[in-house]
Short mmCIF file of C-alpha atoms in Angstrom, two decimals:
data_model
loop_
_atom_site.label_atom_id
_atom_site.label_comp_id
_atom_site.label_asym_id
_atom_site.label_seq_id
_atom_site.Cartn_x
_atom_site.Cartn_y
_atom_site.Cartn_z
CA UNK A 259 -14.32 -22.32 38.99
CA UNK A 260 -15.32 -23.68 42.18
CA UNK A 261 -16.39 -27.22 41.34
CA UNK A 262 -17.71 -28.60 44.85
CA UNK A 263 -19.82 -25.33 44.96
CA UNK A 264 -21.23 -25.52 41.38
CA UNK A 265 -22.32 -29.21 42.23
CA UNK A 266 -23.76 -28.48 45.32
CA UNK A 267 -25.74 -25.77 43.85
CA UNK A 268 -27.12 -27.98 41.25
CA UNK A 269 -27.89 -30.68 44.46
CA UNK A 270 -30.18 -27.61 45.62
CA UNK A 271 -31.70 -26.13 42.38
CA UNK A 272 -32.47 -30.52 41.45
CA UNK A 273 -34.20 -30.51 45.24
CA UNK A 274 -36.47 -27.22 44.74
CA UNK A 275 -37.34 -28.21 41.34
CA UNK A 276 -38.52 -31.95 43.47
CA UNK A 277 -40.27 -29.93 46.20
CA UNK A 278 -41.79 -26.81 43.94
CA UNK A 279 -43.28 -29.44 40.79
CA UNK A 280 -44.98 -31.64 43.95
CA UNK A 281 -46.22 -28.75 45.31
CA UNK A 282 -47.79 -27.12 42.26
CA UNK A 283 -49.37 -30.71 41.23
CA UNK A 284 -50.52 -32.60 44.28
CA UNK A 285 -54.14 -31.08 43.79
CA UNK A 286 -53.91 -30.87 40.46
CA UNK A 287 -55.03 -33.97 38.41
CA UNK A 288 -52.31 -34.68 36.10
CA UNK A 289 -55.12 -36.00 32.72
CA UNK A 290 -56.73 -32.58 33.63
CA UNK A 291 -53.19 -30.72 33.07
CA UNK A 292 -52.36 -32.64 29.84
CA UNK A 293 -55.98 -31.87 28.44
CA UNK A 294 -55.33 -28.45 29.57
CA UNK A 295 -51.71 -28.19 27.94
CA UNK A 296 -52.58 -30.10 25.04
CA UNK A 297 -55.07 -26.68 23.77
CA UNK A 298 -52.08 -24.62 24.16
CA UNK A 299 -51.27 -22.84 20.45
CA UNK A 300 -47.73 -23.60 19.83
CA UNK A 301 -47.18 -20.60 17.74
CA UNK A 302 -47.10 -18.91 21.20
CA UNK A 303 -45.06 -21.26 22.55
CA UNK A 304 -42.32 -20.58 19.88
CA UNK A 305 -42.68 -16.94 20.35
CA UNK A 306 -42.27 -17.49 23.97
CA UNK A 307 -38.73 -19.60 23.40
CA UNK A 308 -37.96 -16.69 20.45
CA UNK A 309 -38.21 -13.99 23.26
CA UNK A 310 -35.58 -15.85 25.49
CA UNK A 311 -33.21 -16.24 23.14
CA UNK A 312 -33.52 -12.51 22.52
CA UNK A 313 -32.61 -12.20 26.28
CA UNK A 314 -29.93 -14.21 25.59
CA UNK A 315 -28.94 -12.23 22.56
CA UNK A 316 -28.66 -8.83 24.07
CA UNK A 317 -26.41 -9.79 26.71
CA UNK A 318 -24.62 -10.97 24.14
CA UNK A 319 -24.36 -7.73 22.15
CA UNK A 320 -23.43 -6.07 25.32
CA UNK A 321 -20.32 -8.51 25.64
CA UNK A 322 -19.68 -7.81 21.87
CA UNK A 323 -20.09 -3.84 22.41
CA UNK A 324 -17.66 -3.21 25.39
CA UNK A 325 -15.09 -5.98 24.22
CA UNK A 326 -14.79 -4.42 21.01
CA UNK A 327 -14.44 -1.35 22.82
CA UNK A 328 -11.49 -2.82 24.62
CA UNK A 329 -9.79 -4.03 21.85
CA UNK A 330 -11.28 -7.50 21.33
CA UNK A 331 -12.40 -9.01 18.09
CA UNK A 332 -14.53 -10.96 19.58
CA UNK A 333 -17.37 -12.71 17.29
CA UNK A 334 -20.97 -12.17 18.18
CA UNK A 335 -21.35 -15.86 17.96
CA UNK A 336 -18.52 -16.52 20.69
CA UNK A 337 -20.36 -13.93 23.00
CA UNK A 338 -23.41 -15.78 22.65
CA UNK A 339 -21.54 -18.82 23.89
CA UNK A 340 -20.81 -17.15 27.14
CA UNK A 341 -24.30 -15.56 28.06
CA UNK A 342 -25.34 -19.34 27.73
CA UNK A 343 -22.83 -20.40 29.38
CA UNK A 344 -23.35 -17.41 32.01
CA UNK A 345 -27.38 -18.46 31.77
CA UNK A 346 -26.35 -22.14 32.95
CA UNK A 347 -23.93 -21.62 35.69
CA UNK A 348 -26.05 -18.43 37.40
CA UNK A 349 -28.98 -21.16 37.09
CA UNK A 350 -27.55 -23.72 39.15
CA UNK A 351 -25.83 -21.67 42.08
CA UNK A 352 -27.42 -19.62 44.98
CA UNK A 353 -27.85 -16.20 43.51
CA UNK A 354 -26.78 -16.25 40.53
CA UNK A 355 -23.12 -16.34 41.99
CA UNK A 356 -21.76 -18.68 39.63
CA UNK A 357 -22.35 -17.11 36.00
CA UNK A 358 -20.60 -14.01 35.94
CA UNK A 359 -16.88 -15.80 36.76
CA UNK A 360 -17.66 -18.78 34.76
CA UNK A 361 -17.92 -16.44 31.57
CA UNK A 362 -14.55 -14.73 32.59
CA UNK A 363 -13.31 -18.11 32.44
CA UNK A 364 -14.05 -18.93 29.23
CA UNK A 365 -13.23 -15.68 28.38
CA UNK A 366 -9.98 -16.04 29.41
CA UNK A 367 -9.69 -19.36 27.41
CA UNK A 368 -10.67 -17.41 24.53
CA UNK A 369 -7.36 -14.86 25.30
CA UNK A 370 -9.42 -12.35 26.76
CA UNK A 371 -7.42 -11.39 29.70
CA UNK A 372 -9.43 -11.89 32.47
CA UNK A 373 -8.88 -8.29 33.40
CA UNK A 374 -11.30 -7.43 30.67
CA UNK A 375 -13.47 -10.27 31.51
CA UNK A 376 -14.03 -8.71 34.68
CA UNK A 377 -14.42 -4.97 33.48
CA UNK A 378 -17.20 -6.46 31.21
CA UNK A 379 -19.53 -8.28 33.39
CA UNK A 380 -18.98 -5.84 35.49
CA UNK A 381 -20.38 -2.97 32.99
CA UNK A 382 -23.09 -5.44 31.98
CA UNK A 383 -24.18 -5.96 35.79
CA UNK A 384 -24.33 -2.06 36.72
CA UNK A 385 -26.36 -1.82 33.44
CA UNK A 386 -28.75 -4.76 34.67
CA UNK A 387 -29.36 -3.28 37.89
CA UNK A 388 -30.07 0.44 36.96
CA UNK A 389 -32.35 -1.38 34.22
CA UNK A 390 -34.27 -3.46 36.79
CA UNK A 391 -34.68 -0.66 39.75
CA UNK A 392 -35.72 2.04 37.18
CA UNK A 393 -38.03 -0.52 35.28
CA UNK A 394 -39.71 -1.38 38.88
CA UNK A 395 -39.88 2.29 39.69
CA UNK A 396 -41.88 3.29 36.48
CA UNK A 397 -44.46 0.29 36.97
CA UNK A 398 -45.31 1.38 40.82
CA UNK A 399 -45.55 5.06 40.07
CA UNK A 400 -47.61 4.40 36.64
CA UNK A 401 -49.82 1.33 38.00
CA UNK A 402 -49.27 0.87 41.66
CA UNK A 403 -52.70 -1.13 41.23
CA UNK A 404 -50.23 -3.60 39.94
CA UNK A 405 -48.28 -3.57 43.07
CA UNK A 406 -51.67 -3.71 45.62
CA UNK A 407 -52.48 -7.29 43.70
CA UNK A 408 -49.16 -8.76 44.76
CA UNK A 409 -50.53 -8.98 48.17
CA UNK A 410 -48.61 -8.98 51.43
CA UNK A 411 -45.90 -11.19 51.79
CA UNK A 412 -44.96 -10.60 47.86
CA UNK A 413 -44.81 -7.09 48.44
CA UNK A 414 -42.76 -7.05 51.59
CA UNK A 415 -40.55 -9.21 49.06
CA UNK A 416 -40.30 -6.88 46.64
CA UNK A 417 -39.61 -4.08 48.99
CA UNK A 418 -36.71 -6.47 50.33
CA UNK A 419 -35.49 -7.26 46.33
CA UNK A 420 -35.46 -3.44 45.66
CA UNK A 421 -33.71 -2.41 48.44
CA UNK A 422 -30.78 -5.12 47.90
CA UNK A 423 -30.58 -3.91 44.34
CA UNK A 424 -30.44 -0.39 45.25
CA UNK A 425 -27.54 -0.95 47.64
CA UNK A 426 -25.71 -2.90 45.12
CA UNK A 427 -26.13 -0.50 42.22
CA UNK A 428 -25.31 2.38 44.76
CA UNK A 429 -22.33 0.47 45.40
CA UNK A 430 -20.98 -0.25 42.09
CA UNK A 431 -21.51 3.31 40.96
CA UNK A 432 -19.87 4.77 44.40
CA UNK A 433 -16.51 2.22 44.02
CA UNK A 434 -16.54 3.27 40.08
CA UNK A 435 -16.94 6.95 40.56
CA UNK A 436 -16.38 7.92 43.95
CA UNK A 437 -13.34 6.22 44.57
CA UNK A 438 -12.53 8.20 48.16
CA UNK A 439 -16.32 7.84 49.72
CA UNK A 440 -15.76 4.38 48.47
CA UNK A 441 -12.72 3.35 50.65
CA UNK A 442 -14.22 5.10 53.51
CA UNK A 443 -17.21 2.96 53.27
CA UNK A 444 -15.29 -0.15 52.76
CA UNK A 445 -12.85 0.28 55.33
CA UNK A 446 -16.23 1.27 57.68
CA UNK A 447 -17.62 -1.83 56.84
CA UNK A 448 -14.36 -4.28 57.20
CA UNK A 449 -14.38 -2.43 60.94
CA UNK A 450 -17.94 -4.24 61.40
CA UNK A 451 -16.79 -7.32 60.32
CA UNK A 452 -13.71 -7.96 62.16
CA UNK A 453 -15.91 -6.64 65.42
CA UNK A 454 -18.68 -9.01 64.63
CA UNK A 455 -15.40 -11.85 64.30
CA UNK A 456 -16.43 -12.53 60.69
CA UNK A 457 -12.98 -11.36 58.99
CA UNK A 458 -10.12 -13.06 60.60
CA UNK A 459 -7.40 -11.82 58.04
CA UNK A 460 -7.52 -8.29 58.18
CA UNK A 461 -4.90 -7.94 55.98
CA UNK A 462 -5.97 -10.59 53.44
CA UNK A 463 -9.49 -9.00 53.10
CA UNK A 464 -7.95 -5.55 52.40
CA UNK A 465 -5.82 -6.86 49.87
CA UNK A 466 -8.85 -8.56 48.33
CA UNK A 467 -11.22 -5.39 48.56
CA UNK A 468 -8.57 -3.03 46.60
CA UNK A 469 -7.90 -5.36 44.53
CA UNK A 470 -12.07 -5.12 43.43
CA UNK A 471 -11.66 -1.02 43.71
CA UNK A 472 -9.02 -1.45 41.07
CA UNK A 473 -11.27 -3.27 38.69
CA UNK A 474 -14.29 -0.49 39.14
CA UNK A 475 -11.44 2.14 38.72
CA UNK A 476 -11.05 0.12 35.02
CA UNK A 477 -14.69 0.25 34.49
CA UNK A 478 -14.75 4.16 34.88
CA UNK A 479 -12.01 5.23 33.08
CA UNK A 480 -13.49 2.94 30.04
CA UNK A 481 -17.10 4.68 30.71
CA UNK A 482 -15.46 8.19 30.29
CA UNK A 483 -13.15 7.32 27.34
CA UNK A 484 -16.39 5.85 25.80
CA UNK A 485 -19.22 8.27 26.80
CA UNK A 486 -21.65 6.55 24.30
CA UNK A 487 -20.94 3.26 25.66
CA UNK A 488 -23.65 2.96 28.66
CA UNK A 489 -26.42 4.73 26.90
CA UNK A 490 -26.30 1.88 24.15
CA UNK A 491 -25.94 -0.82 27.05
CA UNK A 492 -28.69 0.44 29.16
CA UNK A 493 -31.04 0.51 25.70
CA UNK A 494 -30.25 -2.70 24.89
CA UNK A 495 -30.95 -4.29 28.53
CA UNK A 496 -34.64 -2.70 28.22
CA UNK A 497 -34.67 -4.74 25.13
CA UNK A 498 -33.41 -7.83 26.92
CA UNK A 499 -35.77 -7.44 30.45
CA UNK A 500 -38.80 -6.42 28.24
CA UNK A 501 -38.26 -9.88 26.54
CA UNK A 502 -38.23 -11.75 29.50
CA UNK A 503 -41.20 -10.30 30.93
CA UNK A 504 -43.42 -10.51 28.31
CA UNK A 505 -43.05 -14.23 28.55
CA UNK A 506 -46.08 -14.60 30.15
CA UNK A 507 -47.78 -12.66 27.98
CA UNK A 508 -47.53 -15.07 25.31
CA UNK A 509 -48.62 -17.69 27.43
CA UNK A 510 -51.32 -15.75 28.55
CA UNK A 511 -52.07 -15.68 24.86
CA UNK A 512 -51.49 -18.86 23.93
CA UNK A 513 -54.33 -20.24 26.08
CA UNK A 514 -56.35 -17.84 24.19
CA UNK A 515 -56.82 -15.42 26.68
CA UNK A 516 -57.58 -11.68 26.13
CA UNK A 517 -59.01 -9.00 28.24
CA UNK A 518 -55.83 -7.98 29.75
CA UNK A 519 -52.99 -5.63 27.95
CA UNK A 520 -49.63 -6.69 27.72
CA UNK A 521 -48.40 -4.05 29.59
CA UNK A 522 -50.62 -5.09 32.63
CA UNK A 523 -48.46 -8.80 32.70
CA UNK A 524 -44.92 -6.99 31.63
CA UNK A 525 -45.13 -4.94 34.50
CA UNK A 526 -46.61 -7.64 37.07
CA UNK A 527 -43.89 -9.75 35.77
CA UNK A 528 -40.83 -7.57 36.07
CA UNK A 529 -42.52 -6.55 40.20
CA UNK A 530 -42.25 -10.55 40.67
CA UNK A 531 -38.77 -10.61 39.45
CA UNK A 532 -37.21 -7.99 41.17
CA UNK A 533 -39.53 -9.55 44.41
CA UNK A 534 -37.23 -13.02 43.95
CA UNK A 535 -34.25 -11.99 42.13
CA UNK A 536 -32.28 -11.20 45.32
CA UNK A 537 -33.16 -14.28 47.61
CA UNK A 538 -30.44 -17.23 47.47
CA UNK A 539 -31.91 -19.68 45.25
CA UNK A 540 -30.39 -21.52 42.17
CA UNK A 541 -32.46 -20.25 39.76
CA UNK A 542 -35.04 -18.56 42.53
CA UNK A 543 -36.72 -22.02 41.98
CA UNK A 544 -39.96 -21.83 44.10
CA UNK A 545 -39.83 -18.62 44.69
CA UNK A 546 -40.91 -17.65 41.15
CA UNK A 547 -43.37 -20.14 40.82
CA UNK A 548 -44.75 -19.23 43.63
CA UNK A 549 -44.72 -15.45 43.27
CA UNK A 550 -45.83 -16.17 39.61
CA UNK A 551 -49.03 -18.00 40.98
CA UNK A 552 -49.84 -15.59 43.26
CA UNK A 553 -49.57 -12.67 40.95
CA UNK A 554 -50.90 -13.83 37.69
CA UNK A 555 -54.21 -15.33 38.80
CA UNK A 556 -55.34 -12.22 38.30
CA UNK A 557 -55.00 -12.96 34.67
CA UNK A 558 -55.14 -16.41 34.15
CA UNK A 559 -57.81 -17.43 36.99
CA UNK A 560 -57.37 -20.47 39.62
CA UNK A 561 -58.27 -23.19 37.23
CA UNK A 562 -55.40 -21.85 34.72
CA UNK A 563 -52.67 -20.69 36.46
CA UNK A 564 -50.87 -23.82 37.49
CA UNK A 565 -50.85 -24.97 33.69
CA UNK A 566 -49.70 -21.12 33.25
CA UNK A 567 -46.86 -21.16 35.96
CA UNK A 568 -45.58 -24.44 34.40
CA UNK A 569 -45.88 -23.38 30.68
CA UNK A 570 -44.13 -20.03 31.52
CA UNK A 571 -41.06 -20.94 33.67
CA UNK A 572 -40.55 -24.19 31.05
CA UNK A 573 -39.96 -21.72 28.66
CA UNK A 574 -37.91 -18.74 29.96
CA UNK A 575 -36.06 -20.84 32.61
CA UNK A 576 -35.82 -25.19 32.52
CA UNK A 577 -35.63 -25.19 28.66
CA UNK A 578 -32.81 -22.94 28.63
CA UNK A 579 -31.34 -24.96 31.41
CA UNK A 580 -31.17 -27.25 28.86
CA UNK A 581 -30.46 -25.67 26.02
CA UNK A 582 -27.29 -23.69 27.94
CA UNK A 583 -26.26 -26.73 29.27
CA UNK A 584 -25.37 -28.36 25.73
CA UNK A 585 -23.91 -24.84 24.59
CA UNK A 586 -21.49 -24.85 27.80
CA UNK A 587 -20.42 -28.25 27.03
CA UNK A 588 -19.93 -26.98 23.81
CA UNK A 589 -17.83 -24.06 24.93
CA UNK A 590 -15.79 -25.89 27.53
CA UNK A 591 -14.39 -28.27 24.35
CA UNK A 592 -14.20 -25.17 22.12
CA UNK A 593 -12.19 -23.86 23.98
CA UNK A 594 -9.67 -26.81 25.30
CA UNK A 595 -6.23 -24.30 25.02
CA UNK A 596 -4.95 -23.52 28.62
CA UNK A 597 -5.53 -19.90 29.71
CA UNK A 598 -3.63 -17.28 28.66
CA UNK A 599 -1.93 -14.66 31.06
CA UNK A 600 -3.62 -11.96 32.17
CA UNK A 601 -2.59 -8.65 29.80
CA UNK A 602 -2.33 -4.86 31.28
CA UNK A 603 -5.71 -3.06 30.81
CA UNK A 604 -6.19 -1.46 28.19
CA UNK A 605 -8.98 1.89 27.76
CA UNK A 606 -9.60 2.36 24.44
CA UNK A 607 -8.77 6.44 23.71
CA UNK A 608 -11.40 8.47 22.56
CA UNK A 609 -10.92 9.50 19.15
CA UNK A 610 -12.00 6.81 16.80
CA UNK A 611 -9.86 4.53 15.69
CA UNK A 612 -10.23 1.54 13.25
CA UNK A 613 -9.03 -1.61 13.39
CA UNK A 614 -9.83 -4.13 9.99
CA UNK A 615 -12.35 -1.71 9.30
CA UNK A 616 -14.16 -1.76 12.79
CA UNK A 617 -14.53 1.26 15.19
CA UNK A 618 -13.43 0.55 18.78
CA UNK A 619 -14.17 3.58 20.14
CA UNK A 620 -16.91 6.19 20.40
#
């Protein structure tokens, strides 16, 4: 892991956090707040911190599900350790760059050749992203009302987020399944780079790209050996995104709100996220504050929707800062034997086969 990158990330995400809570409270009068926060029901609250650690959880399960798949006993409790850990590290770098090889790490600590740590984020990220672009797609052709109260600039965000997701998914799936349009379009691109003078070691970068095409290779020949596989992951990330977007919804109802459905804030929520997802912030600090306050005053009103923005991102994103911080400590000393070496992929066949009474295979 990159250590002078993970700190200066954390330098940034510690300086938004500064600038965003001074912006949200300069005209807000702080006894005002805590009068305001102090009628909150706490039930909610706990619901609200029970729905995150169901996010948690399902990325979790995921890990658990394609591991197994690759011959892995891995516990459910030790994949829970890395989506923290993967929770804390994507939290403090620009773009959530840092999460995805800090679980491969620890991963790898665990004897998981990193190989397989790779193949599995990577199955767990193409999930995500079909997830969040077909999620968006059903809430702007079922209630595109939604999308005309996000106003202007969030909009022209959210076209921006979708169409950097859609290029990325596109991408995955075409270097997974399309192996020959895929080195085309690489080799197309690496042209444009060494042109514009931003790829100095031609042969370096090739090396490094077919190195990646390998690893999607791995992830489609595990997809077709297990044709059950993605169905299962994609249900389960629903599960997961619908949790983190109903959030607000039980902070909506913990201030004792009503009038508006859940679906109406689950579907405003999940337009904001995809809006911020994609710009480089630790943690899109700022960004979803302020797409969440200019979104959900619909619901909440002007007077309430500061206390709201607070209440909401303490729970689903600086508690579990928190929380995932002490749980990657924890890992990191859990798991204190040096790496082992990386083993030859292996694709699990297709007919069943059990191993101590588990099926790895579909």
């Amino acid at each position: 892991m990159n250590r002078k990158r993970t700190w200066l990330g954390a330098a940034l995400l510690l300086a938004l956090m500064g600038a965003t809570g001074f912006l949200l409270l300069r005209e807000q009068p702080v006894a005002r707040l805590a009068a305001v926060l102090g009628q909150v029901k706490p039930l909610y609250v706990l619901a609200g911190l029970g729905l995150m650690l169901l996010f948690i959880g399902c990325e979790a399960l995921c890990s658990r599900l394609i591991l197994s798949r690759l011959g892995h006993r891995a516990p459910y409790r030790r994949c829970l350790g890395y989506s923290f850990t993967g929770f804390y590290f994507s939290s403090i770098t620009p773009s959530s760059t840092g999460g995805q090889p800090a679980q491969i790490y620890y991963m790898s600590r665990d004897g998981i050749p990193a190989a397989h740590g790779t193949l599995n984020m990577m199955l767990i990220a193409v999930c995500y992203q079909v997830v969040v672009l077909l999620y968006a797609l059903g809430v702007v052709l079922v209630r595109f009302d939604l999308l005309a109260n996000l106003g202007g600039g969030l909009a022209l965000l959210l076209l921006f987020g979708g169409a950097v997701n859609l290029a990325l998914t596109g991408g995955m799936l075409c270097l997974m399944f399309l192996p020959g349009a895929a080195r085309a379009l690489t080799g197309w691109v690496l042209n444009l780079l060494e042109r514009l003078h931003l790829v100095r070691n031609r042969p370096a970068a090739e090396e490094k790209l077919e190195h990646q095409m390998q690893e999607y290779r791995r992830g489609a020949d595990c997809v077709k050996a297990n044709p059950g596989l993605i169905p299962i992951l994609a249900g389960v990330t629903a599960v997961q995104l619908t949790a983190l977007f109903s959030v607000p919804f039980v902070v909506y109802r913990a201030f004792g709100l009503s009038g508006y459905s859940a679906a109406d804030i689950i579907c405003t929520q999940a337009l904001v996220t995809l809006a911020v997802s994609s710009l480089p912030l630790p943690g899109a600090v700022g960004a979803s504050e302020g797409g969440f306050v200019k979104a959900m005053t619909l619901f909440f009103g002007s007077a309430l929707v500061t206390p709201a923005v607070l209440l909401s991102r303490g729970i689903s994103f600086y508690s579990f800062l928190l929380i995932s911080a002490g749980v990657t400590l924890w890992v990191h000393f859990r798991t204190s034997r040096p790496a082992q070496a990386e083993q030859p992929v292996i694709v699990t066949p297709k007919k069943p086969k059990r191993v101590r009474g588990t099926v790895t295979s579909w």
